[in-house]
Amino acid sequence: MEAPDNLSQMRFSRRTLLKGAGAGAMGLTLAQAGLLRSAAAASESVSDIVNIAITAEELAITLLTNVIKNASGYDQPIKEPVLSVLKGALASEVYHRDYLAKAGATPLTQAFTVPDPKILSDYDTLFTTVVQLESAFVAAYTAAAAEFADMGKPELVKVAFQIGAVEAEHRVLANYALGHRPANNMAFEANLFGAVGDAAAALKKLGFIGGSGKQVSYPGTSGADLSYVSHTYPGGPSVSCMPAMPGTGGGGMAGTSGEGGLEQMLGILGLFGVGAAVVGVLTRRLTAQREERAEQRAD
Amino acid sequence: MAALGDLGSSDLATLRGGAKTCESVQTIINIAATAEALAVSALGAAIGNAESGKLQLSSEQLRFVKAAQCEEKDHYDYLVAAGARPLTTTFTLPNSRIGTDPATFLKTVVGLEEAFIAAYMAAAQEFASLGQPSLVRVALQIGGVEAEHRAHARFYAITANVPGVPGKVPNNVAFEKAMFTSVGAAAGALKSGGWLGSGSGGTLDFSDFASHVDCSGVSNTRP
């Protein structure tokens, strides 16, 4: 059976619901069209993304558990320090999986396939595959981060970053185990996917999900030695900020006078993730001020 | 009809939920370019010392350092092409042993890379709040490479039993460490760490290293 296709040859375009529609044909203003494009581009939900992510993490756990168990059976036995690196990677994937599960993620499947039997017996095939898979995982979390940004969820951007960068560590160490020098051979991580769903499609195309190779079931996490890693949850300081508000100094903001201007501003604030409750409070205060002034004019 | 300018400061505070104002994209990439220039300079000094015998690195370790310098230069070039203006291109070494003692050098690389990872993590969050998902992608594409440098340097440090390097494997964290609430805080950490003028280990000028970068074996040179 042939080795998996090279992931770098795969490119997936970003989906958009407005592809080919054109703002003019729909009678939209440019601002409204822009808002709709932003919403449409985020066509995957948080649930979609985390469900795919946990599926990938459980695939990684399945492969690593099997590899570690059979480390001495490879044509070039997997020894220290490489074996410990794999154990550290397994521990990390378990913590990723557990975090996603606690966040409500459900795997799309827990049955995987090994596209090339040499992955389980040939050292070079194994680590070539690990390098490719880790590159895909980094790219998947990169896509996830961008999608979370589109949704206005910087806190989830942080988590995607914290996981994706760890997958990059696995990539370079697998590259080192493969004998490539320099092992750190990329200036920018590969940007392979427009959306996380494209990563899932790639795993299917490579034969790890629904393929014709040997079937392997997710074994659970009991085979992992979790003592290999620390920083076991995405903690630490977060960045909480809002874009600078234009023209807030005395005299009001440009474009915000009149009914349409205020509603547009409140809409923009909603996009920036300002809580509905906050926007609601402000709306009620402004309405009360407006009514008070109307009464004063009537008097 | 009330305009937002008619609102009291308490209304504006409610509106913003007490949140601070994001740094601008310009500010963020200026700081990032400064950090990348620092990395090119510091790694360049180490390479020069290694090649002259003042810093004992193996040929394999030297290859790692040269590739890392190339990658930092590619990050710098991308940022400057995007309009970044580094805050300075003159740096100081906090400790002269960074350029002469392999253990100090490796520990320093690990520490710097962790700061860079955390800086790009903060940048990604700010880019998200600024509505810039494309820049979020770039931040992770760079941050991932900084994480590779971290793990690679840790591998050599652990192999050499360098004291003060925690963990039994190079890939010793499940989630990369968050350290900063802004990219400016990362710049502040570099400054307090002695890299931006107050260090006593010698002065480095980016222009002395920028044109002597060996990019053998490095690909994906653009995001």
Tab-separated table of N, CA and C in Angstrom, chain A residues 15 41-57 100 105-106 108 140-151 153 156 160 194-197 199-200:
chain	number	residue	atom	x	y	z
A	15	ARG	N	-14.515	28.458	2.446
A	15	ARG	CA	-15.910	28.471	1.982
A	15	ARG	C	-16.534	29.815	2.270
A	41	ALA	N	-18.595	33.839	6.322
A	41	ALA	CA	-17.303	33.171	6.296
A	41	ALA	C	-17.141	32.265	7.491
A	42	ALA	N	-17.740	32.638	8.620
A	42	ALA	CA	-17.647	31.802	9.818
A	42	ALA	C	-18.725	30.752	9.734
A	43	SER	N	-18.641	29.876	8.703
A	43	SER	CA	-19.736	28.951	8.492
A	43	SER	C	-19.650	27.755	9.412
A	44	GLU	N	-18.494	27.531	10.043
A	44	GLU	CA	-18.384	26.462	11.010
A	44	GLU	C	-18.691	27.049	12.379
A	45	SER	N	-19.399	26.266	13.188
A	45	SER	CA	-19.701	26.728	14.536
A	45	SER	C	-18.568	26.303	15.465
A	46	VAL	N	-18.608	26.798	16.681
A	46	VAL	CA	-17.626	26.367	17.673
A	46	VAL	C	-17.746	24.856	17.862
A	47	SER	N	-18.968	24.356	17.882
A	47	SER	CA	-19.173	22.910	18.051
A	47	SER	C	-18.531	22.134	16.913
A	48	ASP	N	-18.742	22.618	15.682
A	48	ASP	CA	-18.136	21.935	14.525
A	48	ASP	C	-16.627	21.840	14.722
A	49	ILE	N	-16.040	22.952	15.112
A	49	ILE	CA	-14.586	23.033	15.218
A	49	ILE	C	-14.070	22.118	16.323
A	50	VAL	N	-14.644	22.186	17.496
A	50	VAL	CA	-14.112	21.378	18.602
A	50	VAL	C	-14.386	19.897	18.401
A	51	ASN	N	-15.480	19.561	17.708
A	51	ASN	CA	-15.745	18.144	17.423
A	51	ASN	C	-14.686	17.576	16.478
A	52	ILE	N	-14.282	18.359	15.492
A	52	ILE	CA	-13.225	17.907	14.595
A	52	ILE	C	-11.897	17.835	15.351
A	53	ALA	N	-11.662	18.829	16.204
A	53	ALA	CA	-10.408	18.861	16.956
A	53	ALA	C	-10.270	17.640	17.863
A	54	ILE	N	-11.342	17.291	18.568
A	54	ILE	CA	-11.225	16.154	19.485
A	54	ILE	C	-11.050	14.849	18.700
A	55	THR	N	-11.635	14.796	17.513
A	55	THR	CA	-11.452	13.622	16.660
A	55	THR	C	-9.974	13.484	16.290
A	56	ALA	N	-9.346	14.601	15.920
A	56	ALA	CA	-7.927	14.577	15.563
A	56	ALA	C	-7.066	14.200	16.765
A	57	GLU	N	-7.401	14.729	17.920
A	57	GLU	CA	-6.615	14.401	19.117
A	57	GLU	C	-6.750	12.905	19.454
A	100	LEU	N	-10.965	19.508	25.472
A	100	LEU	CA	-12.031	19.633	24.469
A	100	LEU	C	-13.288	18.883	24.927
A	105	ALA	N	-17.022	18.858	23.474
A	105	ALA	CA	-16.737	18.281	22.159
A	105	ALA	C	-17.077	16.797	22.128
A	106	THR	N	-17.556	16.344	20.982
A	106	THR	CA	-17.872	14.931	20.763
A	106	THR	C	-17.151	14.481	19.495
A	108	LEU	N	-16.196	12.794	16.007
A	108	LEU	CA	-17.006	12.359	14.879
A	108	LEU	C	-16.934	10.829	14.739
A	140	ALA	N	-4.620	22.989	11.200
A	140	ALA	CA	-6.017	22.928	11.622
A	140	ALA	C	-6.285	23.918	12.753
A	141	TYR	N	-5.378	23.972	13.728
A	141	TYR	CA	-5.573	24.917	14.833
A	141	TYR	C	-5.374	26.364	14.362
A	142	THR	N	-4.545	26.550	13.322
A	142	THR	CA	-4.403	27.891	12.747
A	142	THR	C	-5.729	28.326	12.125
A	143	ALA	N	-6.341	27.411	11.380
A	143	ALA	CA	-7.648	27.723	10.795
A	143	ALA	C	-8.683	27.972	11.892
A	144	ALA	N	-8.628	27.153	12.933
A	144	ALA	CA	-9.568	27.323	14.051
A	144	ALA	C	-9.400	28.698	14.687
A	145	ALA	N	-8.151	29.113	14.885
A	145	ALA	CA	-7.892	30.416	15.496
A	145	ALA	C	-8.491	31.536	14.649
A	146	ALA	N	-8.302	31.440	13.337
A	146	ALA	CA	-8.850	32.466	12.449
A	146	ALA	C	-10.375	32.460	12.497
A	147	GLU	N	-10.960	31.284	12.540
A	147	GLU	CA	-12.426	31.195	12.603
A	147	GLU	C	-12.942	31.726	13.930
A	148	PHE	N	-12.256	31.416	15.015
A	148	PHE	CA	-12.664	31.955	16.318
A	148	PHE	C	-12.552	33.485	16.310
A	149	ALA	N	-11.533	33.995	15.639
A	149	ALA	CA	-11.386	35.453	15.525
A	149	ALA	C	-12.573	36.042	14.773
A	150	ASP	N	-12.964	35.382	13.680
A	150	ASP	CA	-14.132	35.817	12.908
A	150	ASP	C	-15.377	35.865	13.774
A	151	MET	N	-15.456	34.953	14.745
A	151	MET	CA	-16.631	34.880	15.624
A	151	MET	C	-16.538	35.874	16.769
A	153	LYS	N	-14.205	35.714	19.242
A	153	LYS	CA	-13.894	34.949	20.460
A	153	LYS	C	-12.380	34.861	20.680
A	156	LEU	N	-10.922	31.942	22.720
A	156	LEU	CA	-10.743	30.663	22.025
A	156	LEU	C	-9.558	30.727	21.057
A	160	ALA	N	-6.583	27.890	20.896
A	160	ALA	CA	-6.133	27.296	19.642
A	160	ALA	C	-4.635	27.522	19.458
A	194	GLY	N	-8.320	26.397	4.857
A	194	GLY	CA	-9.143	27.584	5.035
A	194	GLY	C	-10.082	27.425	6.218
A	195	ALA	N	-10.505	26.215	6.469
A	195	ALA	CA	-11.424	25.939	7.569
A	195	ALA	C	-11.033	24.617	8.220
A	196	VAL	N	-11.462	24.427	9.437
A	196	VAL	CA	-11.104	23.206	10.160
A	196	VAL	C	-11.706	21.980	9.484
A	197	GLY	N	-12.856	22.128	8.875
A	197	GLY	CA	-13.467	21.024	8.148
A	197	GLY	C	-12.581	20.515	7.023
A	199	ALA	N	-9.426	20.249	7.249
A	199	ALA	CA	-8.466	19.352	7.892
A	199	ALA	C	-9.078	17.963	8.056
A	200	ALA	N	-10.333	17.924	8.474
A	200	ALA	CA	-11.019	16.628	8.606
A	200	ALA	C	-11.075	15.922	7.256
